[in-house]
Tab-separated table of C-alpha atoms in Angstrom:
chain	number	residue	atom	x	y	z
A	10	UNK	CA	108.996	120.685	90.267
A	11	UNK	CA	107.819	122.651	87.247
A	12	UNK	CA	106.248	125.249	89.520
A	13	UNK	CA	109.692	126.346	90.742
A	14	UNK	CA	111.466	126.248	87.370
A	15	UNK	CA	110.548	129.553	85.702
A	16	UNK	CA	106.863	128.695	85.707
A	17	UNK	CA	104.984	131.510	83.911
A	18	UNK	CA	102.154	131.616	86.462
A	19	UNK	CA	104.310	132.814	89.361
A	20	UNK	CA	101.323	133.688	91.579
A	21	UNK	CA	100.179	130.083	91.874
A	22	UNK	CA	99.131	129.175	95.407
A	23	UNK	CA	98.255	125.557	96.085
A	24	UNK	CA	96.121	126.628	99.058
A	25	UNK	CA	93.625	128.049	96.570
A	26	UNK	CA	91.321	125.440	95.127
A	27	UNK	CA	91.496	126.561	91.498
A	28	UNK	CA	95.304	126.657	91.646
A	29	UNK	CA	95.407	123.212	93.223
A	30	UNK	CA	93.131	121.820	90.512
A	31	UNK	CA	95.359	123.462	87.901
A	32	UNK	CA	98.443	121.765	89.357
A	33	UNK	CA	96.580	118.436	89.360
A	34	UNK	CA	95.620	118.940	85.718
A	35	UNK	CA	99.228	119.692	84.740
A	36	UNK	CA	100.481	116.683	86.678
A	37	UNK	CA	98.032	114.310	85.006
A	38	UNK	CA	98.657	115.751	81.547
A	39	UNK	CA	102.460	115.913	81.476
A	40	UNK	CA	104.074	113.666	84.129
A	41	UNK	CA	105.376	110.342	82.876
A	42	UNK	CA	107.923	107.630	83.614
A	43	UNK	CA	108.523	106.853	79.951
A	44	UNK	CA	112.016	108.074	79.125
A	45	UNK	CA	111.157	108.144	75.428
A	46	UNK	CA	108.716	110.995	76.030
A	47	UNK	CA	111.360	113.275	77.569
A	48	UNK	CA	112.224	116.024	75.105
A	49	UNK	CA	111.948	119.835	74.960
A	50	UNK	CA	108.292	120.582	74.392
A	51	UNK	CA	106.130	123.709	74.389
A	52	UNK	CA	102.825	123.380	76.199
A	53	UNK	CA	100.062	125.680	77.358
A	54	UNK	CA	97.282	125.758	79.902
A	55	UNK	CA	94.310	127.950	80.757
A	56	UNK	CA	93.719	129.499	84.161
A	57	UNK	CA	90.063	129.706	85.093
A	58	UNK	CA	89.193	131.505	88.325
A	59	UNK	CA	85.857	132.774	89.584
A	60	UNK	CA	85.295	136.465	88.835
A	61	UNK	CA	88.393	136.697	86.595
A	62	UNK	CA	89.006	136.512	82.898
A	63	UNK	CA	90.385	133.232	81.576
A	64	UNK	CA	94.124	133.507	80.997
A	65	UNK	CA	96.334	131.398	78.760
A	66	UNK	CA	99.947	130.601	79.629
A	67	UNK	CA	102.686	128.960	77.575
A	68	UNK	CA	105.664	127.152	79.077
A	69	UNK	CA	108.408	124.683	78.162
A	70	UNK	CA	108.992	121.241	79.633
A	71	UNK	CA	111.999	118.971	79.514
A	72	UNK	CA	113.130	116.440	82.133
A	73	UNK	CA	110.827	117.842	84.845
A	74	UNK	CA	108.029	115.611	83.614
A	75	UNK	CA	110.193	112.563	84.440
A	76	UNK	CA	112.000	113.813	87.544
A	77	UNK	CA	108.780	114.767	89.341
A	78	UNK	CA	107.271	111.232	89.458
A	79	UNK	CA	110.774	109.807	89.947
A	80	UNK	CA	110.584	111.320	93.427
A	81	UNK	CA	108.607	108.233	94.458
A	82	UNK	CA	111.784	106.212	94.031
A	83	UNK	CA	114.383	108.887	94.885
A	84	UNK	CA	112.679	111.168	97.430
A	85	UNK	CA	115.915	112.968	98.309
A	86	UNK	CA	115.651	115.062	95.147
A	87	UNK	CA	113.022	117.126	96.966
A	88	UNK	CA	113.432	119.398	99.973
A	89	UNK	CA	111.878	117.855	103.101
A	90	UNK	CA	113.397	120.249	105.636
A	91	UNK	CA	110.026	121.813	106.542
A	92	UNK	CA	107.979	118.612	106.687
A	93	UNK	CA	108.296	118.337	110.489
A	94	UNK	CA	107.393	121.980	111.097
A	95	UNK	CA	104.308	122.394	113.324
A	96	UNK	CA	104.101	118.653	113.874
A	97	UNK	CA	101.606	117.685	116.602
A	98	UNK	CA	100.048	121.136	116.292
A	99	UNK	CA	96.555	119.992	115.356
A	100	UNK	CA	96.523	116.463	116.762
A	101	UNK	CA	98.640	115.690	119.791
A	102	UNK	CA	100.522	112.487	120.471
A	103	UNK	CA	98.427	109.508	121.505
A	104	UNK	CA	99.076	108.642	125.156
A	105	UNK	CA	98.155	105.768	127.404
A	106	UNK	CA	95.065	106.358	129.493
A	107	UNK	CA	96.629	105.068	132.705
A	108	UNK	CA	100.336	105.964	132.807
A	109	UNK	CA	100.293	108.800	130.194
A	110	UNK	CA	103.124	107.189	128.247
A	111	UNK	CA	103.225	107.550	124.421
A	112	UNK	CA	101.490	104.605	122.800
A	113	UNK	CA	101.585	105.392	119.097
A	114	UNK	CA	101.402	102.078	117.232
A	115	UNK	CA	104.595	101.341	115.330
A	116	UNK	CA	105.623	98.238	113.423
A	117	UNK	CA	109.063	96.711	113.059
A	118	UNK	CA	109.065	97.807	109.412
A	119	UNK	CA	108.455	101.414	110.461
A	120	UNK	CA	111.244	101.155	113.026
A	121	UNK	CA	113.590	99.842	110.333
A	122	UNK	CA	112.808	102.764	108.026
A	123	UNK	CA	113.332	105.242	110.869
A	124	UNK	CA	116.660	103.624	111.744
A	125	UNK	CA	117.706	103.785	108.095
A	126	UNK	CA	116.809	107.459	107.624
A	127	UNK	CA	118.012	108.699	111.019
A	128	UNK	CA	121.065	110.984	110.769
A	129	UNK	CA	124.355	109.596	112.112
A	130	UNK	CA	125.283	110.582	115.659
A	131	UNK	CA	127.543	113.651	115.772
A	132	UNK	CA	131.214	113.430	116.603
A	133	UNK	CA	132.701	116.240	118.679
A	134	UNK	CA	129.420	118.100	118.577
A	135	UNK	CA	125.720	117.966	119.293
A	136	UNK	CA	122.592	117.668	117.209
A	137	UNK	CA	120.158	120.511	116.596
A	138	UNK	CA	117.246	119.817	114.257
A	139	UNK	CA	119.193	117.117	112.476
A	140	UNK	CA	122.287	119.306	112.041
A	141	UNK	CA	125.568	118.713	113.856
A	142	UNK	CA	127.142	121.764	115.456
A	143	UNK	CA	130.780	121.649	116.495
A	144	UNK	CA	131.728	122.711	119.984
A	145	UNK	CA	134.903	124.788	119.558
A	146	UNK	CA	136.555	121.965	117.655
A	147	UNK	CA	138.325	122.427	114.357
A	148	UNK	CA	136.565	120.814	111.420
A	149	UNK	CA	137.957	117.390	110.760
A	150	UNK	CA	137.081	115.145	107.879
A	151	UNK	CA	135.313	112.247	109.573
A	152	UNK	CA	133.841	109.309	107.678
A	153	UNK	CA	130.127	108.833	108.224
A	154	UNK	CA	128.814	105.609	109.617
A	155	UNK	CA	127.077	103.318	107.200
A	156	UNK	CA	123.330	103.570	107.483
A	157	UNK	CA	121.509	100.303	108.164
A	158	UNK	CA	119.943	98.794	105.095
A	159	UNK	CA	116.559	97.154	105.763
A	160	UNK	CA	116.958	95.098	102.577
A	161	UNK	CA	120.191	93.485	103.732
A	162	UNK	CA	118.246	90.609	105.211
A	163	UNK	CA	116.856	89.771	101.772
A	164	UNK	CA	120.352	89.183	100.453
A	165	UNK	CA	121.292	87.139	103.496
A	166	UNK	CA	118.159	85.092	102.997
A	167	UNK	CA	119.151	84.217	99.445
A	168	UNK	CA	122.611	83.066	100.567
A	169	UNK	CA	121.188	80.833	103.265
A	170	UNK	CA	118.546	78.190	102.709
A	171	UNK	CA	117.453	77.969	106.327
A	172	UNK	CA	115.825	80.562	108.532
A	173	UNK	CA	116.578	81.509	112.095
A	174	UNK	CA	113.886	80.356	114.488
A	175	UNK	CA	113.386	81.898	117.903
A	176	UNK	CA	113.987	79.706	120.935
A	177	UNK	CA	110.807	78.573	122.712
A	178	UNK	CA	110.200	79.679	126.266
A	179	UNK	CA	111.187	77.186	128.987
A	180	UNK	CA	108.535	75.354	130.957
A	181	UNK	CA	109.598	77.092	134.156
A	182	UNK	CA	107.216	79.988	134.795
A	183	UNK	CA	109.913	81.949	136.616
A	184	UNK	CA	112.072	82.195	133.505
A	185	UNK	CA	111.005	84.979	131.104
A	186	UNK	CA	110.575	84.216	127.432
A	187	UNK	CA	113.278	85.524	125.099
A	188	UNK	CA	112.541	88.937	123.637
A	189	UNK	CA	112.428	89.758	119.951
A	190	UNK	CA	110.806	88.370	116.846
A	191	UNK	CA	111.340	84.871	115.593
A	192	UNK	CA	113.354	86.113	112.620
A	193	UNK	CA	116.257	87.133	114.869
A	194	UNK	CA	115.948	90.755	113.827
A	195	UNK	CA	117.731	93.284	116.018
A	196	UNK	CA	115.246	96.018	115.182
A	197	UNK	CA	113.183	96.927	118.232
A	198	UNK	CA	109.404	97.009	118.036
A	199	UNK	CA	109.224	100.559	119.381
A	200	UNK	CA	111.679	103.202	118.222
A	201	UNK	CA	112.716	105.835	120.700
A	202	UNK	CA	109.955	108.416	121.075
A	203	UNK	CA	112.198	111.423	120.612
A	204	UNK	CA	113.847	109.799	117.596
A	205	UNK	CA	110.487	109.225	115.925
A	206	UNK	CA	109.568	112.877	116.413
A	207	UNK	CA	112.868	114.254	115.118
A	208	UNK	CA	113.309	111.954	112.110
A	209	UNK	CA	111.238	112.202	108.964
A	210	UNK	CA	110.893	108.618	107.662
A	211	UNK	CA	111.313	109.289	103.947
A	212	UNK	CA	112.140	106.200	101.898
A	213	UNK	CA	111.855	105.119	98.297
A	214	UNK	CA	108.605	103.384	97.404
A	215	UNK	CA	110.267	100.109	96.417
A	216	UNK	CA	112.338	100.106	99.624
A	217	UNK	CA	109.216	100.714	101.726
A	218	UNK	CA	107.361	97.857	100.005
A	219	UNK	CA	110.207	95.362	100.387
A	220	UNK	CA	110.830	96.377	104.002
A	221	UNK	CA	107.176	95.794	104.822
A	222	UNK	CA	107.221	92.398	103.076
A	223	UNK	CA	110.453	91.422	104.811
A	224	UNK	CA	109.029	92.000	108.267
A	225	UNK	CA	105.629	90.554	107.371
A	226	UNK	CA	106.966	87.327	105.866
A	227	UNK	CA	109.545	86.759	108.641
A	228	UNK	CA	111.993	84.952	106.345
A	229	UNK	CA	109.288	82.645	104.978
A	230	UNK	CA	109.895	82.190	101.230
A	231	UNK	CA	106.332	81.139	100.536
A	232	UNK	CA	104.878	84.203	102.239
A	233	UNK	CA	107.411	86.437	100.500
A	234	UNK	CA	106.287	85.104	97.117
A	235	UNK	CA	102.630	85.579	98.020
A	236	UNK	CA	103.202	89.146	99.200
A	237	UNK	CA	105.323	90.086	96.181
A	238	UNK	CA	102.586	88.794	93.910
A	239	UNK	CA	99.848	90.697	95.718
A	240	UNK	CA	101.048	94.304	95.474
A	241	UNK	CA	98.376	96.723	94.247
A	242	UNK	CA	98.847	100.418	93.542
A	243	UNK	CA	95.924	102.830	93.842
A	244	UNK	CA	95.486	106.571	94.004
A	245	UNK	CA	96.066	109.339	91.502
A	246	UNK	CA	99.824	108.736	91.369
A	247	UNK	CA	99.261	105.238	90.008
A	248	UNK	CA	97.819	106.745	86.817
A	249	UNK	CA	101.217	108.117	85.766
A	250	UNK	CA	102.176	106.416	82.476
A	251	UNK	CA	104.532	103.441	82.990
A	252	UNK	CA	104.345	103.784	86.782
A	253	UNK	CA	103.377	100.179	87.534
A	254	UNK	CA	105.907	98.774	85.061
A	255	UNK	CA	108.698	100.888	86.506
A	256	UNK	CA	107.835	99.854	90.072
A	257	UNK	CA	107.728	96.201	89.036
A	258	UNK	CA	111.171	96.451	87.436
A	259	UNK	CA	112.607	98.109	90.542
A	260	UNK	CA	111.298	95.294	92.741
A	261	UNK	CA	112.658	92.637	90.380
A	262	UNK	CA	116.092	94.270	90.310
A	263	UNK	CA	116.223	94.326	94.101
A	264	UNK	CA	114.923	90.770	94.486
A	265	UNK	CA	116.151	88.850	91.419
A	266	UNK	CA	115.543	85.495	93.114
A	267	UNK	CA	111.808	86.304	93.261
A	268	UNK	CA	111.610	88.155	89.925
A	269	UNK	CA	109.079	85.746	88.443
A	270	UNK	CA	106.807	86.167	91.483
A	271	UNK	CA	106.666	89.983	91.456
A	272	UNK	CA	103.351	91.226	90.123
A	273	UNK	CA	101.848	94.705	90.447
A	274	UNK	CA	98.071	94.795	90.311
A	275	UNK	CA	95.802	97.671	89.323
A	276	UNK	CA	92.104	98.260	90.020
A	277	UNK	CA	89.556	97.157	87.412
A	278	UNK	CA	88.909	99.561	84.572
A	279	UNK	CA	85.433	100.403	85.831
A	280	UNK	CA	86.888	101.705	89.123
A	281	UNK	CA	88.646	105.042	89.370
A	282	UNK	CA	92.012	104.472	91.133
A	283	UNK	CA	91.538	107.744	92.992
A	284	UNK	CA	88.312	106.527	94.594
A	285	UNK	CA	89.112	102.884	95.332
A	286	UNK	CA	90.057	103.600	98.952
A	287	UNK	CA	86.783	105.409	99.606
A	288	UNK	CA	84.773	102.648	97.968
A	289	UNK	CA	86.545	100.045	100.091
A	290	UNK	CA	85.841	102.026	103.249
A	291	UNK	CA	82.164	102.376	102.350
A	292	UNK	CA	81.850	98.627	101.753
A	293	UNK	CA	83.698	97.893	104.996
A	294	UNK	CA	81.267	100.097	106.914
A	295	UNK	CA	78.283	98.176	105.557
A	296	UNK	CA	79.528	94.696	106.454
A	297	UNK	CA	77.598	92.879	109.139
A	298	UNK	CA	80.786	91.722	110.771
A	299	UNK	CA	81.800	95.312	111.507
A	300	UNK	CA	78.554	96.347	113.188
A	301	UNK	CA	79.934	95.475	116.611
A	302	UNK	CA	82.876	97.832	116.059
A	303	UNK	CA	80.783	100.981	116.042
A	304	UNK	CA	81.089	103.049	119.228
A	305	UNK	CA	77.911	104.725	120.385
A	306	UNK	CA	77.842	108.075	122.140
A	307	UNK	CA	76.635	106.482	125.360
A	308	UNK	CA	79.527	103.991	125.342
A	309	UNK	CA	82.091	106.720	124.750
A	310	UNK	CA	80.593	108.929	127.486
A	311	UNK	CA	80.750	106.086	129.993
A	312	UNK	CA	84.093	104.475	129.130
A	313	UNK	CA	86.008	107.116	127.194
A	314	UNK	CA	89.120	105.872	125.387
A	315	UNK	CA	88.956	102.564	127.268
A	316	UNK	CA	86.163	101.455	124.950
A	317	UNK	CA	88.716	101.136	122.133
A	318	UNK	CA	90.248	98.099	123.831
A	319	UNK	CA	86.896	96.311	123.557
A	320	UNK	CA	85.657	97.562	120.193
A	321	UNK	CA	88.665	97.623	117.880
A	322	UNK	CA	88.993	94.650	115.551
A	323	UNK	CA	92.817	94.845	115.552
A	324	UNK	CA	95.006	95.361	118.586
A	325	UNK	CA	97.067	98.532	118.405
């Protein structure tokens, strides 16, 4: 955000490594979620590039240092219009080996986020890249439909002490089992393929966490408490001052009935949050239980993608 607000180093290009490292340094040094630290301040930085003289720049900061990390919880403050540009350019859509149908794995939580962020259907017009174009019809003030809220079920759960349980399948083999999850959710397991490609699923971090817990716990209070008490944040963004406390407060405000159960964990001090994922992957690769999941070249040459059905530990 600071880079577009009269930043003195106008030639910055994040595709260059030294400029990217400079932006990372500025982010780590100035970004915060402590409102008490927001005030007009004068700061400086040094630009060090290979084969060039070191240059010193001076700039002012105000609320940018707070608004930038606040994008985790209010992503609409940023422009996402170009995020879908050149999608599927490097890696194509995953397709079934036999009928060539799209088989990208998608969870009910992902479908709920897509349904929440999808634009409303146009009235007296058609959609083009998420924009409604009128077809020779005078502009009329039309109220927008209310977007589905994936957290609505949390509130309904607090008002009702019992949970909806799916009906068991009859003993008769000719009668199909009822479709849908046991929680009675109307969200389909697979969102429409074209909808998933045209909609950018951008949601606030606290909404994404609670939506995932809602669909994972399936209206089970005990599981909800366990999940809310087992949230851990890792990565460079988690090092922003007051980030974990702010996220914890947002979750407690949304779920006041489970406020005492919400707990945000952080990695141990001896572990760098930016490298925890890589350390976990390295440990996972050394486990004896995962040795059978490795795919050899001979197996892939003989079976191709079909070998995934036999080797993967989790069905997808």
